[in-house]
GROMACS .gro file of C-alpha atoms in nm:
model
  180
    1UNK     CA    1  -2.152  -1.106   2.206
    2UNK     CA    2  -1.878  -0.931   2.323
    3UNK     CA    3  -1.923  -0.652   2.568
    4UNK     CA    4  -1.846  -0.260   2.590
    5UNK     CA    5  -1.543  -0.273   2.789
    6UNK     CA    6  -1.418  -0.654   2.573
    7UNK     CA    7  -1.443  -0.393   2.247
    8UNK     CA    8  -1.303  -0.088   2.409
    9UNK     CA    9  -1.026  -0.297   2.511
   10UNK     CA   10  -0.975  -0.472   2.128
   11UNK     CA   11  -1.004  -0.132   2.017
   12UNK     CA   12  -0.754   0.037   2.206
   13UNK     CA   13  -0.502  -0.283   2.187
   14UNK     CA   14  -0.572  -0.246   1.764
   15UNK     CA   15  -0.472   0.106   1.843
   16UNK     CA   16  -0.174   0.040   2.032
   17UNK     CA   17  -0.071  -0.191   1.764
   18UNK     CA   18  -0.134   0.064   1.512
   19UNK     CA   19   0.079   0.290   1.670
   20UNK     CA   20   0.374   0.079   1.768
   21UNK     CA   21   0.376  -0.036   1.339
   22UNK     CA   22   0.356   0.342   1.267
   23UNK     CA   23   0.677   0.402   1.505
   24UNK     CA   24   0.912   0.076   1.338
   25UNK     CA   25   0.791   0.241   0.997
   26UNK     CA   26   0.901   0.592   1.073
   27UNK     CA   27   1.268   0.396   1.250
   28UNK     CA   28   1.294   0.223   0.923
   29UNK     CA   29   1.204   0.580   0.762
   30UNK     CA   30   1.518   0.709   0.947
   31UNK     CA   31   1.748   0.453   0.916
   32UNK     CA   32   1.711   0.467   0.505
   33UNK     CA   33   1.766   0.856   0.480
   34UNK     CA   34   2.082   0.782   0.762
   35UNK     CA   35   2.193   0.528   0.545
   36UNK     CA   36   2.138   0.800   0.176
   37UNK     CA   37   2.291   1.058   0.377
   38UNK     CA   38   2.597   0.919   0.484
   39UNK     CA   39   2.612   0.739   0.160
   40UNK     CA   40   2.619   1.062  -0.043
   41UNK     CA   41   2.866   1.268   0.176
   42UNK     CA   42   3.092   0.957   0.089
   43UNK     CA   43   3.026   0.967  -0.237
   44UNK     CA   44   3.073   1.342  -0.262
   45UNK     CA   45   3.391   1.294  -0.105
   46UNK     CA   46   3.534   1.052  -0.326
   47UNK     CA   47   3.438   1.238  -0.571
   48UNK     CA   48   3.628   1.542  -0.492
   49UNK     CA   49   3.908   1.294  -0.401
   50UNK     CA   50   3.901   1.144  -0.759
   51UNK     CA   51   3.884   1.519  -0.929
   52UNK     CA   52   4.186   1.598  -0.737
   53UNK     CA   53   4.418   1.317  -0.832
   54UNK     CA   54   4.248   1.327  -1.243
   55UNK     CA   55   4.455   1.646  -1.216
   56UNK     CA   56   4.718   1.563  -1.143
   57UNK     CA   57   4.771   1.281  -1.394
   58UNK     CA   58   5.055   1.343  -1.612
   59UNK     CA   59   5.042   1.109  -1.868
   60UNK     CA   60   4.801   0.840  -2.013
   61UNK     CA   61   4.919   0.508  -1.836
   62UNK     CA   62   4.889   0.742  -1.507
   63UNK     CA   63   4.547   0.813  -1.573
   64UNK     CA   64   4.455   0.467  -1.662
   65UNK     CA   65   4.617   0.311  -1.296
   66UNK     CA   66   4.418   0.646  -1.177
   67UNK     CA   67   4.039   0.465  -1.335
   68UNK     CA   68   4.118   0.095  -1.252
   69UNK     CA   69   4.240   0.185  -0.886
   70UNK     CA   70   3.892   0.380  -0.873
   71UNK     CA   71   3.699   0.097  -0.920
   72UNK     CA   72   3.769  -0.189  -0.647
   73UNK     CA   73   3.683   0.091  -0.373
   74UNK     CA   74   3.335   0.172  -0.590
   75UNK     CA   75   3.218  -0.149  -0.603
   76UNK     CA   76   3.294  -0.270  -0.216
   77UNK     CA   77   3.104   0.067  -0.089
   78UNK     CA   78   2.785  -0.035  -0.335
   79UNK     CA   79   2.817  -0.408  -0.179
   80UNK     CA   80   2.816  -0.241   0.162
   81UNK     CA   81   2.505  -0.010   0.102
   82UNK     CA   82   2.303  -0.317  -0.076
   83UNK     CA   83   2.380  -0.477   0.229
   84UNK     CA   84   2.276  -0.193   0.450
   85UNK     CA   85   1.969  -0.129   0.297
   86UNK     CA   86   1.881  -0.523   0.302
   87UNK     CA   87   1.958  -0.499   0.697
   88UNK     CA   88   1.723  -0.220   0.730
   89UNK     CA   89   1.414  -0.347   0.524
   90UNK     CA   90   1.423  -0.727   0.651
   91UNK     CA   91   1.476  -0.585   1.003
   92UNK     CA   92   1.163  -0.332   0.951
   93UNK     CA   93   0.943  -0.618   0.762
   94UNK     CA   94   1.028  -0.848   1.060
   95UNK     CA   95   0.899  -0.588   1.312
   96UNK     CA   96   0.558  -0.576   1.118
   97UNK     CA   97   0.555  -0.989   1.066
   98UNK     CA   98   0.581  -0.994   1.447
   99UNK     CA   99   0.338  -0.833   1.520
  100UNK     CA  100   0.082  -0.956   1.272
  101UNK     CA  101   0.170  -1.281   1.405
  102UNK     CA  102   0.060  -1.194   1.755
  103UNK     CA  103  -0.245  -0.984   1.619
  104UNK     CA  104  -0.302  -1.303   1.424
  105UNK     CA  105  -0.269  -1.554   1.702
  106UNK     CA  106  -0.500  -1.306   1.931
  107UNK     CA  107  -0.827  -1.314   1.670
  108UNK     CA  108  -0.741  -1.720   1.631
  109UNK     CA  109  -0.821  -1.762   2.024
  110UNK     CA  110  -1.045  -1.488   2.036
  111UNK     CA  111  -1.270  -1.680   1.734
  112UNK     CA  112  -1.167  -2.048   1.887
  113UNK     CA  113  -1.304  -1.955   2.209
  114UNK     CA  114  -1.610  -1.760   2.125
  115UNK     CA  115  -1.666  -2.075   1.916
  116UNK     CA  116  -1.597  -2.297   2.227
  117UNK     CA  117  -1.893  -2.092   2.375
  118UNK     CA  118  -2.119  -2.124   2.131
  119UNK     CA  119  -2.070  -2.422   2.049
  120UNK     CA  120  -2.117  -2.530   2.415
  121UNK     CA  121  -2.462  -2.419   2.408
  122UNK     CA  122  -2.567  -2.584   2.107
  123UNK     CA  123  -2.935  -2.766   2.103
  124UNK     CA  124  -2.942  -3.116   2.166
  125UNK     CA  125  -2.879  -3.308   1.859
  126UNK     CA  126  -2.655  -3.100   1.661
  127UNK     CA  127  -2.346  -3.234   1.848
  128UNK     CA  128  -2.279  -3.440   1.451
  129UNK     CA  129  -2.258  -3.063   1.340
  130UNK     CA  130  -2.065  -2.966   1.636
  131UNK     CA  131  -1.783  -3.177   1.544
  132UNK     CA  132  -1.808  -3.055   1.161
  133UNK     CA  133  -1.761  -2.701   1.267
  134UNK     CA  134  -1.465  -2.812   1.560
  135UNK     CA  135  -1.263  -2.995   1.255
  136UNK     CA  136  -1.339  -2.729   0.993
  137UNK     CA  137  -1.208  -2.482   1.230
  138UNK     CA  138  -0.931  -2.700   1.326
  139UNK     CA  139  -0.817  -2.736   0.956
  140UNK     CA  140  -0.848  -2.415   0.875
  141UNK     CA  141  -0.568  -2.354   1.181
  142UNK     CA  142  -0.379  -2.572   1.067
  143UNK     CA  143  -0.358  -2.472   0.664
  144UNK     CA  144  -0.300  -2.070   0.816
  145UNK     CA  145   0.003  -2.209   1.031
  146UNK     CA  146   0.145  -2.406   0.753
  147UNK     CA  147   0.118  -2.087   0.514
  148UNK     CA  148   0.328  -1.868   0.778
  149UNK     CA  149   0.590  -2.159   0.830
  150UNK     CA  150   0.609  -2.194   0.410
  151UNK     CA  151   0.651  -1.807   0.411
  152UNK     CA  152   0.961  -1.763   0.716
  153UNK     CA  153   1.105  -2.041   0.539
  154UNK     CA  154   1.109  -1.892   0.204
  155UNK     CA  155   1.194  -1.551   0.381
  156UNK     CA  156   1.492  -1.691   0.523
  157UNK     CA  157   1.580  -1.881   0.184
  158UNK     CA  158   1.584  -1.611   0.044
  159UNK     CA  159   1.777  -1.399   0.330
  160UNK     CA  160   2.038  -1.712   0.268
  161UNK     CA  161   2.064  -1.661  -0.097
  162UNK     CA  162   2.148  -1.281  -0.016
  163UNK     CA  163   2.410  -1.326   0.160
  164UNK     CA  164   2.556  -1.583  -0.049
  165UNK     CA  165   2.538  -1.382  -0.332
  166UNK     CA  166   2.709  -1.064  -0.125
  167UNK     CA  167   2.989  -1.290   0.008
  168UNK     CA  168   3.073  -1.401  -0.381
  169UNK     CA  169   3.032  -1.010  -0.468
  170UNK     CA  170   3.292  -0.890  -0.208
  171UNK     CA  171   3.482  -1.184  -0.328
  172UNK     CA  172   3.472  -1.109  -0.656
  173UNK     CA  173   3.555  -0.752  -0.602
  174UNK     CA  174   3.875  -0.798  -0.405
  175UNK     CA  175   4.035  -1.016  -0.594
  176UNK     CA  176   4.211  -0.853  -0.829
  177UNK     CA  177   4.124  -0.885  -1.236
  178UNK     CA  178   4.406  -1.104  -1.406
  179UNK     CA  179   4.625  -0.894  -1.674
  180UNK     CA  180   4.549  -1.065  -2.052
   0.00000   0.00000   0.00000
Protein backbone atom coordinates (compact mmCIF):
# COMPACT_ATOMS: atom_id res chain seq x y z
CA UNK A 1 0.00 0.00 0.00
CA UNK A 2 1.18 3.49 -0.78
CA UNK A 3 1.21 6.04 1.99
CA UNK A 4 -0.36 9.47 1.63
CA UNK A 5 3.10 11.01 1.30
CA UNK A 6 3.99 8.62 -1.52
CA UNK A 7 0.74 9.40 -3.32
CA UNK A 8 1.33 13.15 -3.00
CA UNK A 9 4.92 12.77 -4.24
CA UNK A 10 3.74 10.73 -7.23
CA UNK A 11 1.01 13.28 -7.97
CA UNK A 12 3.50 16.14 -7.74
CA UNK A 13 5.93 14.34 -10.06
CA UNK A 14 3.15 13.69 -12.57
CA UNK A 15 2.12 17.36 -12.52
CA UNK A 16 5.72 18.47 -13.03
CA UNK A 17 6.00 16.13 -15.99
CA UNK A 18 2.73 17.42 -17.43
CA UNK A 19 3.80 21.05 -17.10
CA UNK A 20 7.22 20.24 -18.56
CA UNK A 21 5.65 18.54 -21.58
CA UNK A 22 3.19 21.40 -22.04
CA UNK A 23 6.10 23.83 -22.00
CA UNK A 24 7.96 21.76 -24.62
CA UNK A 25 4.84 21.62 -26.79
CA UNK A 26 4.50 25.41 -26.66
CA UNK A 27 8.18 25.80 -27.52
CA UNK A 28 7.59 23.66 -30.59
CA UNK A 29 4.56 25.74 -31.58
CA UNK A 30 6.55 28.96 -31.08
CA UNK A 31 9.33 27.65 -33.32
CA UNK A 32 6.79 26.63 -35.94
CA UNK A 33 5.11 30.06 -35.87
CA UNK A 34 8.50 31.77 -36.13
CA UNK A 35 9.46 29.55 -39.09
CA UNK A 36 6.17 30.28 -40.86
CA UNK A 37 6.47 34.03 -40.25
CA UNK A 38 10.01 34.05 -41.61
CA UNK A 39 8.97 32.00 -44.64
CA UNK A 40 5.98 34.26 -45.30
CA UNK A 41 8.10 37.42 -45.08
CA UNK A 42 10.65 35.92 -47.47
CA UNK A 43 7.90 34.82 -49.87
CA UNK A 44 6.37 38.31 -49.89
CA UNK A 45 9.76 39.90 -50.50
CA UNK A 46 10.56 37.44 -53.28
CA UNK A 47 7.15 38.01 -54.83
CA UNK A 48 7.66 41.77 -54.84
CA UNK A 49 11.12 41.40 -56.38
CA UNK A 50 9.84 38.95 -59.01
CA UNK A 51 6.97 41.25 -59.91
CA UNK A 52 9.33 44.20 -60.31
CA UNK A 53 11.67 42.12 -62.43
CA UNK A 54 8.84 40.82 -64.63
CA UNK A 55 7.57 44.36 -65.20
CA UNK A 56 10.94 45.34 -66.63
CA UNK A 57 11.04 42.44 -69.13
CA UNK A 58 11.29 43.57 -72.73
CA UNK A 59 10.71 40.35 -74.72
CA UNK A 60 9.59 36.71 -74.41
CA UNK A 61 13.16 35.37 -74.30
CA UNK A 62 13.98 37.58 -71.33
CA UNK A 63 10.74 36.49 -69.62
CA UNK A 64 11.64 32.81 -70.08
CA UNK A 65 15.10 33.45 -68.70
CA UNK A 66 13.64 35.27 -65.70
CA UNK A 67 11.21 32.44 -64.97
CA UNK A 68 13.98 29.84 -65.17
CA UNK A 69 16.12 31.84 -62.77
CA UNK A 70 13.31 31.94 -60.21
CA UNK A 71 12.79 28.17 -59.92
CA UNK A 72 16.12 27.16 -58.37
CA UNK A 73 15.94 29.54 -55.37
CA UNK A 74 12.32 28.51 -54.85
CA UNK A 75 13.26 24.82 -54.73
CA UNK A 76 16.16 25.54 -52.37
CA UNK A 77 13.92 27.54 -50.05
CA UNK A 78 11.28 24.80 -50.09
CA UNK A 79 13.91 22.21 -49.16
CA UNK A 80 15.23 24.45 -46.37
CA UNK A 81 11.70 25.00 -45.05
CA UNK A 82 11.05 21.25 -45.02
CA UNK A 83 14.34 20.63 -43.23
CA UNK A 84 13.55 23.22 -40.53
CA UNK A 85 10.04 21.85 -40.13
CA UNK A 86 11.44 18.35 -39.71
CA UNK A 87 13.98 19.56 -37.13
CA UNK A 88 11.27 21.25 -35.08
CA UNK A 89 9.08 18.18 -35.25
CA UNK A 90 11.81 15.71 -34.30
CA UNK A 91 13.11 17.95 -31.52
CA UNK A 92 9.69 18.22 -29.91
CA UNK A 93 8.97 14.53 -30.38
CA UNK A 94 12.33 13.65 -28.87
CA UNK A 95 11.52 15.65 -25.73
CA UNK A 96 8.21 13.84 -25.38
CA UNK A 97 9.87 10.45 -25.91
CA UNK A 98 12.47 11.19 -23.21
CA UNK A 99 9.75 12.17 -20.74
CA UNK A 100 7.71 9.07 -21.53
CA UNK A 101 10.77 6.83 -21.15
CA UNK A 102 11.57 8.41 -17.78
CA UNK A 103 7.98 8.01 -16.57
CA UNK A 104 7.86 4.42 -17.80
CA UNK A 105 11.15 3.56 -16.14
CA UNK A 106 9.92 5.07 -12.87
CA UNK A 107 6.64 3.17 -13.06
CA UNK A 108 8.45 -0.09 -13.84
CA UNK A 109 10.80 0.44 -10.91
CA UNK A 110 7.92 1.24 -8.57
CA UNK A 111 5.93 -1.77 -9.77
CA UNK A 112 8.93 -4.03 -9.41
CA UNK A 113 9.56 -2.77 -5.88
CA UNK A 114 5.93 -3.28 -4.93
CA UNK A 115 5.94 -6.75 -6.47
CA UNK A 116 9.13 -7.72 -4.66
CA UNK A 117 7.62 -6.51 -1.39
CA UNK A 118 4.44 -8.44 -1.99
CA UNK A 119 6.25 -11.60 -3.06
CA UNK A 120 8.59 -11.41 -0.07
CA UNK A 121 5.56 -11.71 2.18
CA UNK A 122 4.02 -14.59 0.20
CA UNK A 123 2.87 -17.54 2.29
CA UNK A 124 5.00 -20.65 2.61
CA UNK A 125 4.55 -23.15 -0.23
CA UNK A 126 3.91 -20.50 -2.87
CA UNK A 127 7.48 -20.48 -4.20
CA UNK A 128 6.45 -21.84 -7.62
CA UNK A 129 3.74 -19.18 -7.99
CA UNK A 130 6.26 -16.51 -6.98
CA UNK A 131 8.74 -17.82 -9.58
CA UNK A 132 6.04 -17.79 -12.27
CA UNK A 133 5.09 -14.23 -11.35
CA UNK A 134 8.73 -13.05 -11.43
CA UNK A 135 9.25 -14.71 -14.82
CA UNK A 136 6.11 -13.09 -16.21
CA UNK A 137 7.18 -9.65 -15.02
CA UNK A 138 10.68 -10.19 -16.41
CA UNK A 139 9.29 -11.31 -19.78
CA UNK A 140 6.96 -8.30 -19.94
CA UNK A 141 9.82 -5.94 -19.12
CA UNK A 142 12.01 -7.51 -21.79
CA UNK A 143 9.21 -7.29 -24.36
CA UNK A 144 8.66 -3.62 -23.53
CA UNK A 145 12.37 -2.86 -23.86
CA UNK A 146 12.46 -4.67 -27.21
CA UNK A 147 9.54 -2.59 -28.49
CA UNK A 148 11.22 0.62 -27.28
CA UNK A 149 14.43 -0.35 -29.06
CA UNK A 150 12.55 -1.19 -32.26
CA UNK A 151 10.79 2.20 -32.18
CA UNK A 152 14.14 3.97 -31.68
CA UNK A 153 15.68 2.08 -34.60
CA UNK A 154 12.71 2.85 -36.85
CA UNK A 155 12.91 6.52 -35.90
CA UNK A 156 16.64 6.64 -36.59
CA UNK A 157 16.12 4.91 -39.95
CA UNK A 158 13.36 7.35 -40.91
CA UNK A 159 15.56 10.29 -39.94
CA UNK A 160 18.46 8.87 -41.94
CA UNK A 161 16.22 8.38 -44.99
CA UNK A 162 14.85 11.91 -44.64
CA UNK A 163 18.37 13.36 -44.46
CA UNK A 164 19.47 11.34 -47.50
CA UNK A 165 16.41 12.48 -49.44
CA UNK A 166 17.13 16.11 -48.52
CA UNK A 167 20.74 15.78 -49.70
CA UNK A 168 19.61 14.27 -53.00
CA UNK A 169 17.00 16.98 -53.48
CA UNK A 170 19.53 19.70 -52.72
CA UNK A 171 22.00 18.18 -55.16
CA UNK A 172 19.32 17.91 -57.84
CA UNK A 173 18.35 21.56 -57.36
CA UNK A 174 21.94 22.71 -57.62
CA UNK A 175 22.55 20.71 -60.80
CA UNK A 176 21.31 22.80 -63.72
CA UNK A 177 18.90 21.08 -66.07
CA UNK A 178 20.53 19.96 -69.29
CA UNK A 179 19.29 21.71 -72.37
CA UNK A 180 17.83 19.48 -75.07
